[in-house]
């Protein structure tokens, strides 16, 4: 017997409601995941195993060698206004040659970007002869101006020596080395003002005794320009909180007076996170101490020359923390980038294999050799706790 029309309608409506609810149940997990967040499983992998290191080249376009377009003497070269630079002493020549050999072998023998060396004393003829022999590219030798290197007149040397004693008791490395403080200050704010870099836009910082492991077959500087990137990093770690105890309070003072300098798409959460290393956050007065390890950095000098950065550096310089504490260029650069730049313009060069003792960036990539895939440190396993990349991926992503 056929059901009444009203019963058929009710049954149809009930079935529609049932299928709609089933559909919502299956859709719910994906809708709860914010579209811009990294996949939960990927984040969990990094949280549990900080040695994981995905491979992958940056997105196109990738400018490569075509014929003689990057030959060293080509007046119409595809090279842009960029240089490889290094602050180095004469006695570091053998360690520097190791770094040069690695970068020339893996990248620069194809692109022939010039090398620019800086020293606070004149380079020896031996240094010049050996470095010229290590590359086909142009080599430049520059003296750091005395006024860029000397301890500023406003630094109280009695207070400096008292600070050295105090922080050495807290095991802050290099605290007693005046030249180390001078180096950190120069790398933080003076290098970009050197006349030799006046017409240069991009730089790749290379230090003595580092290693490069991967064949890079595209012009890294042109990639930065093509994709409007300001800064490229390789390793992202925590700092010694005792060495930067007043950096964040001084930064907060500056921010209070320059609210308009703070970029709306900043990385403040990365700088203030207290979840993974609460002891650092506490000792550094609210700063996570996460920073880009600046012994590797590829950057646009326009940022360091901008008014917002010059004002920030001058504020820090007058505060004296480059000498009374041990503010390094790595946390200073990182804090400035995290606050004043669009975080989408900061790029992780995951494809460039690199080592500066004791940390590695060793991609899982067939173009890499000489390092263990996914390796982060050659030291004790506790050093893996120093990896701050999981926080960067959490708040910014894996660009």
One Martini backbone bead per residue (centre of mass of N, CA, C, O) as a GRO file, in nm:
protein
  399
    1UNK     BB    1   0.097   0.036   0.023
    2UNK     BB    2   0.077   0.356  -0.014
    3UNK     BB    3   0.194   0.636   0.095
    4UNK     BB    4   0.136   0.920   0.200
    5UNK     BB    5   0.234   1.223   0.096
    6UNK     BB    6   0.326   1.337   0.373
    7UNK     BB    7   0.521   1.101   0.438
    8UNK     BB    8   0.711   1.134   0.196
    9UNK     BB    9   0.806   1.417   0.265
   10UNK     BB   10   0.919   1.354   0.547
   11UNK     BB   11   1.128   1.145   0.452
   12UNK     BB   12   1.288   1.332   0.265
   13UNK     BB   13   1.370   1.538   0.480
   14UNK     BB   14   1.520   1.340   0.665
   15UNK     BB   15   1.736   1.254   0.457
   16UNK     BB   16   1.856   1.534   0.409
   17UNK     BB   17   1.947   1.585   0.700
   18UNK     BB   18   2.132   1.339   0.726
   19UNK     BB   19   2.331   1.407   0.488
   20UNK     BB   20   2.414   1.688   0.596
   21UNK     BB   21   2.543   1.588   0.863
   22UNK     BB   22   2.754   1.403   0.739
   23UNK     BB   23   2.897   1.621   0.575
   24UNK     BB   24   2.983   1.798   0.822
   25UNK     BB   25   3.159   1.589   0.964
   26UNK     BB   26   3.370   1.562   0.725
   27UNK     BB   27   3.439   1.880   0.713
   28UNK     BB   28   3.534   1.984   0.994
   29UNK     BB   29   3.852   1.939   1.009
   30UNK     BB   30   3.920   2.143   0.775
   31UNK     BB   31   3.768   2.397   0.894
   32UNK     BB   32   3.947   2.412   1.164
   33UNK     BB   33   4.176   2.472   0.968
   34UNK     BB   34   4.366   2.714   0.894
   35UNK     BB   35   4.469   2.808   0.583
   36UNK     BB   36   4.762   2.939   0.688
   37UNK     BB   37   4.839   2.685   0.821
   38UNK     BB   38   5.026   2.446   0.895
   39UNK     BB   39   5.033   2.136   0.904
   40UNK     BB   40   5.005   1.953   1.183
   41UNK     BB   41   5.205   1.724   1.118
   42UNK     BB   42   5.448   1.900   1.048
   43UNK     BB   43   5.472   2.044   1.321
   44UNK     BB   44   5.506   1.788   1.490
   45UNK     BB   45   5.766   1.693   1.365
   46UNK     BB   46   5.936   1.936   1.453
   47UNK     BB   47   5.878   1.915   1.759
   48UNK     BB   48   6.002   1.610   1.777
   49UNK     BB   49   6.212   1.669   1.512
   50UNK     BB   50   6.455   1.908   1.452
   51UNK     BB   51   6.619   1.750   1.212
   52UNK     BB   52   6.429   1.804   1.018
   53UNK     BB   53   6.478   1.875   0.646
   54UNK     BB   54   6.348   1.998   0.395
   55UNK     BB   55   6.334   2.015   0.074
   56UNK     BB   56   6.375   2.274  -0.171
   57UNK     BB   57   6.306   2.503  -0.396
   58UNK     BB   58   6.243   2.785  -0.494
   59UNK     BB   59   6.050   2.963  -0.668
   60UNK     BB   60   5.972   3.085  -0.942
   61UNK     BB   61   6.217   3.232  -1.074
   62UNK     BB   62   6.531   3.090  -1.211
   63UNK     BB   63   6.845   3.209  -1.249
   64UNK     BB   64   7.063   3.102  -1.506
   65UNK     BB   65   7.293   2.969  -1.693
   66UNK     BB   66   7.361   3.130  -2.025
   67UNK     BB   67   7.633   3.077  -2.135
   68UNK     BB   68   7.799   3.405  -2.068
   69UNK     BB   69   7.614   3.569  -1.847
   70UNK     BB   70   7.848   3.499  -1.592
   71UNK     BB   71   8.099   3.605  -1.674
   72UNK     BB   72   8.348   3.795  -1.534
   73UNK     BB   73   8.401   3.986  -1.819
   74UNK     BB   74   8.103   4.063  -1.860
   75UNK     BB   75   7.945   4.364  -1.927
   76UNK     BB   76   7.649   4.201  -1.973
   77UNK     BB   77   7.577   4.089  -1.720
   78UNK     BB   78   7.335   3.932  -1.493
   79UNK     BB   79   7.437   4.080  -1.275
   80UNK     BB   80   7.404   4.244  -0.977
   81UNK     BB   81   7.407   4.451  -0.695
   82UNK     BB   82   7.645   4.238  -0.555
   83UNK     BB   83   7.791   4.059  -0.262
   84UNK     BB   84   8.046   3.904  -0.104
   85UNK     BB   85   8.102   3.901   0.254
   86UNK     BB   86   8.389   3.974   0.490
   87UNK     BB   87   8.499   3.960   0.818
   88UNK     BB   88   8.862   3.960   0.837
   89UNK     BB   89   9.164   3.818   0.919
   90UNK     BB   90   9.476   3.741   0.829
   91UNK     BB   91   9.496   3.477   1.022
   92UNK     BB   92   9.222   3.351   0.862
   93UNK     BB   93   9.293   3.243   0.575
   94UNK     BB   94   9.246   2.931   0.582
   95UNK     BB   95   8.947   2.942   0.675
   96UNK     BB   96   8.852   3.114   0.437
   97UNK     BB   97   8.935   2.923   0.204
   98UNK     BB   98   8.734   2.707   0.277
   99UNK     BB   99   8.482   2.878   0.222
  100UNK     BB  100   8.545   2.954  -0.068
  101UNK     BB  101   8.562   2.673  -0.191
  102UNK     BB  102   8.270   2.593  -0.129
  103UNK     BB  103   8.118   2.831  -0.273
  104UNK     BB  104   8.246   2.802  -0.546
  105UNK     BB  105   8.169   2.503  -0.601
  106UNK     BB  106   7.842   2.539  -0.544
  107UNK     BB  107   7.819   2.851  -0.700
  108UNK     BB  108   8.031   3.096  -0.793
  109UNK     BB  109   8.159   2.969  -1.055
  110UNK     BB  110   7.894   3.053  -1.221
  111UNK     BB  111   7.850   3.383  -1.122
  112UNK     BB  112   8.081   3.580  -1.022
  113UNK     BB  113   8.077   3.721  -0.758
  114UNK     BB  114   8.198   3.941  -0.559
  115UNK     BB  115   8.451   3.997  -0.322
  116UNK     BB  116   8.433   4.139   0.019
  117UNK     BB  117   8.684   4.263   0.233
  118UNK     BB  118   8.718   4.311   0.590
  119UNK     BB  119   8.927   4.533   0.797
  120UNK     BB  120   9.102   4.701   1.068
  121UNK     BB  121   9.340   4.614   0.888
  122UNK     BB  122   9.557   4.561   0.667
  123UNK     BB  123   9.616   4.366   0.408
  124UNK     BB  124   9.800   4.124   0.302
  125UNK     BB  125   9.965   3.988   0.039
  126UNK     BB  126   9.893   3.698   0.105
  127UNK     BB  127   9.591   3.731   0.122
  128UNK     BB  128   9.551   3.837  -0.165
  129UNK     BB  129   9.679   3.606  -0.325
  130UNK     BB  130   9.498   3.367  -0.217
  131UNK     BB  131   9.213   3.487  -0.286
  132UNK     BB  132   9.254   3.532  -0.592
  133UNK     BB  133   9.310   3.216  -0.644
  134UNK     BB  134   8.998   3.122  -0.546
  135UNK     BB  135   8.893   3.312  -0.794
  136UNK     BB  136   8.741   3.468  -1.083
  137UNK     BB  137   8.652   3.692  -0.931
  138UNK     BB  138   8.623   3.972  -0.788
  139UNK     BB  139   8.844   4.151  -0.553
  140UNK     BB  140   8.798   4.315  -0.233
  141UNK     BB  141   8.971   4.565  -0.019
  142UNK     BB  142   8.878   4.673   0.313
  143UNK     BB  143   8.866   4.939   0.542
  144UNK     BB  144   8.782   5.007   0.854
  145UNK     BB  145   8.681   5.265   1.001
  146UNK     BB  146   8.767   5.395   1.296
  147UNK     BB  147   8.476   5.512   1.370
  148UNK     BB  148   8.344   5.211   1.337
  149UNK     BB  149   8.534   5.055   1.567
  150UNK     BB  150   8.542   5.217   1.795
  151UNK     BB  151   8.475   5.307   2.100
  152UNK     BB  152   8.248   5.487   2.219
  153UNK     BB  153   8.246   5.778   2.418
  154UNK     BB  154   7.982   5.683   2.600
  155UNK     BB  155   8.150   5.463   2.719
  156UNK     BB  156   8.194   5.313   3.028
  157UNK     BB  157   8.473   5.143   3.127
  158UNK     BB  158   8.408   5.069   3.417
  159UNK     BB  159   8.138   4.937   3.351
  160UNK     BB  160   8.244   4.731   3.156
  161UNK     BB  161   8.428   4.573   3.356
  162UNK     BB  162   8.198   4.499   3.548
  163UNK     BB  163   8.032   4.343   3.337
  164UNK     BB  164   8.237   4.131   3.271
  165UNK     BB  165   8.251   3.999   3.550
  166UNK     BB  166   7.952   3.928   3.576
  167UNK     BB  167   7.914   3.760   3.296
  168UNK     BB  168   8.137   3.554   3.344
  169UNK     BB  169   7.990   3.419   3.585
  170UNK     BB  170   7.749   3.349   3.358
  171UNK     BB  171   7.898   3.237   3.095
  172UNK     BB  172   7.966   3.461   2.885
  173UNK     BB  173   8.085   3.472   2.590
  174UNK     BB  174   8.342   3.702   2.504
  175UNK     BB  175   8.319   3.941   2.712
  176UNK     BB  176   8.642   4.026   2.727
  177UNK     BB  177   8.630   4.086   2.414
  178UNK     BB  178   8.650   4.373   2.256
  179UNK     BB  179   8.644   4.282   1.952
  180UNK     BB  180   8.367   4.144   1.972
  181UNK     BB  181   8.201   4.396   2.028
  182UNK     BB  182   8.288   4.547   1.775
  183UNK     BB  183   8.182   4.341   1.573
  184UNK     BB  184   7.881   4.346   1.655
  185UNK     BB  185   7.841   4.646   1.597
  186UNK     BB  186   7.927   4.646   1.301
  187UNK     BB  187   7.723   4.425   1.202
  188UNK     BB  188   7.467   4.581   1.296
  189UNK     BB  189   7.536   4.913   1.180
  190UNK     BB  190   7.813   4.974   0.996
  191UNK     BB  191   7.849   4.809   0.730
  192UNK     BB  192   7.622   4.960   0.553
  193UNK     BB  193   7.812   5.243   0.567
  194UNK     BB  194   8.014   5.161   0.375
  195UNK     BB  195   8.143   5.292   0.088
  196UNK     BB  196   8.180   5.011  -0.070
  197UNK     BB  197   7.837   4.974  -0.047
  198UNK     BB  198   7.677   5.212  -0.184
  199UNK     BB  199   7.612   5.030  -0.473
  200UNK     BB  200   7.487   4.808  -0.293
  201UNK     BB  201   7.217   4.578  -0.224
  202UNK     BB  202   7.341   4.287  -0.203
  203UNK     BB  203   7.423   4.017   0.036
  204UNK     BB  204   7.673   3.764   0.138
  205UNK     BB  205   7.753   3.612   0.428
  206UNK     BB  206   8.094   3.512   0.511
  207UNK     BB  207   8.278   3.289   0.704
  208UNK     BB  208   8.510   3.142   0.855
  209UNK     BB  209   8.479   2.804   0.874
  210UNK     BB  210   8.274   2.704   0.652
  211UNK     BB  211   8.000   2.515   0.501
  212UNK     BB  212   7.910   2.378   0.174
  213UNK     BB  213   7.683   2.113   0.018
  214UNK     BB  214   7.518   2.248  -0.229
  215UNK     BB  215   7.392   2.264  -0.543
  216UNK     BB  216   7.363   2.590  -0.688
  217UNK     BB  217   7.184   2.694  -1.004
  218UNK     BB  218   7.109   2.985  -0.895
  219UNK     BB  219   7.043   3.323  -0.857
  220UNK     BB  220   7.010   3.446  -0.549
  221UNK     BB  221   6.987   3.754  -0.593
  222UNK     BB  222   6.770   3.752  -0.813
  223UNK     BB  223   6.562   3.609  -0.640
  224UNK     BB  224   6.528   3.830  -0.431
  225UNK     BB  225   6.434   4.042  -0.635
  226UNK     BB  226   6.196   3.892  -0.780
  227UNK     BB  227   6.057   3.834  -0.466
  228UNK     BB  228   6.088   4.063  -0.258
  229UNK     BB  229   6.337   4.018  -0.063
  230UNK     BB  230   6.520   4.095   0.239
  231UNK     BB  231   6.571   3.799   0.383
  232UNK     BB  232   6.813   3.531   0.446
  233UNK     BB  233   6.809   3.213   0.600
  234UNK     BB  234   6.921   2.899   0.777
  235UNK     BB  235   6.952   2.951   1.092
  236UNK     BB  236   6.744   2.896   1.401
  237UNK     BB  237   6.802   3.024   1.729
  238UNK     BB  238   6.904   3.046   2.047
  239UNK     BB  239   7.000   3.253   2.300
  240UNK     BB  240   7.174   3.401   2.541
  241UNK     BB  241   7.004   3.564   2.787
  242UNK     BB  242   7.242   3.712   2.937
  243UNK     BB  243   7.336   3.878   2.669
  244UNK     BB  244   7.007   4.009   2.641
  245UNK     BB  245   6.846   4.129   2.893
  246UNK     BB  246   6.795   4.448   2.766
  247UNK     BB  247   6.693   4.443   2.471
  248UNK     BB  248   6.382   4.437   2.502
  249UNK     BB  249   6.334   4.685   2.680
  250UNK     BB  250   6.463   4.880   2.473
  251UNK     BB  251   6.269   4.809   2.245
  252UNK     BB  252   6.007   4.898   2.389
  253UNK     BB  253   6.085   5.192   2.409
  254UNK     BB  254   6.102   5.237   2.106
  255UNK     BB  255   5.814   5.146   2.030
  256UNK     BB  256   5.661   5.364   2.197
  257UNK     BB  257   5.792   5.599   1.995
  258UNK     BB  258   5.744   5.385   1.718
  259UNK     BB  259   5.467   5.257   1.612
  260UNK     BB  260   5.494   5.314   1.292
  261UNK     BB  261   5.733   5.092   1.247
  262UNK     BB  262   5.536   4.867   1.276
  263UNK     BB  263   5.449   4.594   1.118
  264UNK     BB  264   5.150   4.437   1.056
  265UNK     BB  265   5.337   4.177   0.943
  266UNK     BB  266   5.469   4.052   1.191
  267UNK     BB  267   5.700   3.859   1.440
  268UNK     BB  268   5.623   3.887   1.750
  269UNK     BB  269   5.555   3.597   1.846
  270UNK     BB  270   5.842   3.487   1.804
  271UNK     BB  271   5.977   3.695   2.010
  272UNK     BB  272   5.754   3.616   2.265
  273UNK     BB  273   5.783   3.331   2.314
  274UNK     BB  274   5.728   3.085   2.610
  275UNK     BB  275   5.694   2.766   2.559
  276UNK     BB  276   5.986   2.629   2.498
  277UNK     BB  277   6.169   2.875   2.661
  278UNK     BB  278   6.099   3.011   2.955
  279UNK     BB  279   6.384   3.084   3.067
  280UNK     BB  280   6.457   3.285   2.846
  281UNK     BB  281   6.215   3.475   2.869
  282UNK     BB  282   6.279   3.562   3.158
  283UNK     BB  283   6.585   3.655   3.135
  284UNK     BB  284   6.492   3.843   2.866
  285UNK     BB  285   6.231   4.007   2.931
  286UNK     BB  286   6.029   3.867   2.682
  287UNK     BB  287   6.243   3.718   2.514
  288UNK     BB  288   6.300   3.426   2.338
  289UNK     BB  289   6.589   3.445   2.156
  290UNK     BB  290   6.521   3.430   1.877
  291UNK     BB  291   6.741   3.372   1.585
  292UNK     BB  292   6.934   3.456   1.326
  293UNK     BB  293   7.217   3.317   1.202
  294UNK     BB  294   7.448   3.561   1.079
  295UNK     BB  295   7.677   3.390   0.938
  296UNK     BB  296   7.410   3.364   0.772
  297UNK     BB  297   7.334   3.607   0.512
  298UNK     BB  298   7.075   3.738   0.293
  299UNK     BB  299   7.061   4.081   0.180
  300UNK     BB  300   6.906   4.402   0.202
  301UNK     BB  301   7.048   4.710   0.251
  302UNK     BB  302   6.794   4.892   0.269
  303UNK     BB  303   6.708   4.815   0.554
  304UNK     BB  304   6.971   4.918   0.712
  305UNK     BB  305   6.918   5.222   0.578
  306UNK     BB  306   6.678   5.279   0.712
  307UNK     BB  307   6.525   5.479   0.937
  308UNK     BB  308   6.419   5.264   1.132
  309UNK     BB  309   6.697   5.126   1.173
  310UNK     BB  310   6.877   5.364   1.246
  311UNK     BB  311   6.714   5.443   1.497
  312UNK     BB  312   6.741   5.174   1.644
  313UNK     BB  313   7.047   5.153   1.654
  314UNK     BB  314   7.099   5.420   1.802
  315UNK     BB  315   6.949   5.342   2.056
  316UNK     BB  316   7.125   5.094   2.126
  317UNK     BB  317   7.400   5.232   2.125
  318UNK     BB  318   7.333   5.432   2.363
  319UNK     BB  319   7.268   5.202   2.572
  320UNK     BB  320   7.539   4.989   2.554
  321UNK     BB  321   7.493   4.664   2.496
  322UNK     BB  322   7.755   4.596   2.325
  323UNK     BB  323   7.923   4.620   2.615
  324UNK     BB  324   7.756   4.561   2.885
  325UNK     BB  325   7.695   4.339   2.705
  326UNK     BB  326   7.623   4.089   2.422
  327UNK     BB  327   7.520   4.213   2.168
  328UNK     BB  328   7.426   4.082   1.877
  329UNK     BB  329   7.359   4.087   1.541
  330UNK     BB  330   7.148   3.865   1.540
  331UNK     BB  331   6.929   3.978   1.739
  332UNK     BB  332   6.912   4.261   1.617
  333UNK     BB  333   6.824   4.181   1.335
  334UNK     BB  334   6.580   4.003   1.419
  335UNK     BB  335   6.411   4.209   1.568
  336UNK     BB  336   6.385   4.411   1.339
  337UNK     BB  337   6.254   4.220   1.133
  338UNK     BB  338   6.013   4.126   1.324
  339UNK     BB  339   5.896   4.435   1.336
  340UNK     BB  340   5.967   4.614   1.046
  341UNK     BB  341   5.889   4.363   0.873
  342UNK     BB  342   5.769   4.161   0.643
  343UNK     BB  343   5.759   3.824   0.697
  344UNK     BB  344   5.730   3.742   0.384
  345UNK     BB  345   6.043   3.866   0.332
  346UNK     BB  346   6.136   3.602   0.481
  347UNK     BB  347   6.383   3.348   0.405
  348UNK     BB  348   6.424   2.998   0.381
  349UNK     BB  349   6.726   2.830   0.286
  350UNK     BB  350   6.684   2.498   0.258
  351UNK     BB  351   6.885   2.435  -0.004
  352UNK     BB  352   7.129   2.537   0.176
  353UNK     BB  353   7.403   2.390   0.267
  354UNK     BB  354   7.520   2.422   0.618
  355UNK     BB  355   7.813   2.517   0.832
  356UNK     BB  356   7.838   2.619   1.182
  357UNK     BB  357   7.980   2.570   1.449
  358UNK     BB  358   7.749   2.313   1.553
  359UNK     BB  359   7.566   2.375   1.292
  360UNK     BB  360   7.305   2.263   1.063
  361UNK     BB  361   7.204   2.256   0.705
  362UNK     BB  362   7.064   1.942   0.581
  363UNK     BB  363   6.931   1.845   0.310
  364UNK     BB  364   6.690   1.641   0.135
  365UNK     BB  365   6.918   1.627  -0.128
  366UNK     BB  366   7.085   1.524  -0.418
  367UNK     BB  367   7.269   1.801  -0.425
  368UNK     BB  368   7.391   1.678  -0.162
  369UNK     BB  369   7.716   1.670   0.014
  370UNK     BB  370   7.889   1.590   0.331
  371UNK     BB  371   7.608   1.538   0.481
  372UNK     BB  372   7.364   1.463   0.702
  373UNK     BB  373   7.051   1.415   0.668
  374UNK     BB  374   6.893   1.639   0.892
  375UNK     BB  375   7.116   1.771   1.032
  376UNK     BB  376   7.194   2.000   1.316
  377UNK     BB  377   7.431   1.857   1.494
  378UNK     BB  378   7.778   1.786   1.631
  379UNK     BB  379   7.682   1.755   1.913
  380UNK     BB  380   7.498   1.734   2.153
  381UNK     BB  381   7.165   1.657   2.183
  382UNK     BB  382   7.080   1.918   2.343
  383UNK     BB  383   7.120   2.113   2.095
  384UNK     BB  384   6.837   2.069   1.966
  385UNK     BB  385   6.698   2.285   2.157
  386UNK     BB  386   6.810   2.536   1.979
  387UNK     BB  387   6.585   2.503   1.781
  388UNK     BB  388   6.366   2.766   1.626
  389UNK     BB  389   6.199   2.678   1.375
  390UNK     BB  390   5.921   2.585   1.484
  391UNK     BB  391   5.831   2.877   1.550
  392UNK     BB  392   5.848   2.994   1.269
  393UNK     BB  393   5.643   2.796   1.143
  394UNK     BB  394   5.407   2.862   1.332
  395UNK     BB  395   5.400   3.193   1.264
  396UNK     BB  396   5.491   3.186   0.937
  397UNK     BB  397   5.635   2.933   0.801
  398UNK     BB  398   5.787   2.763   0.487
  399UNK     BB  399   5.919   2.964   0.265
   0.00000   0.00000   0.00000
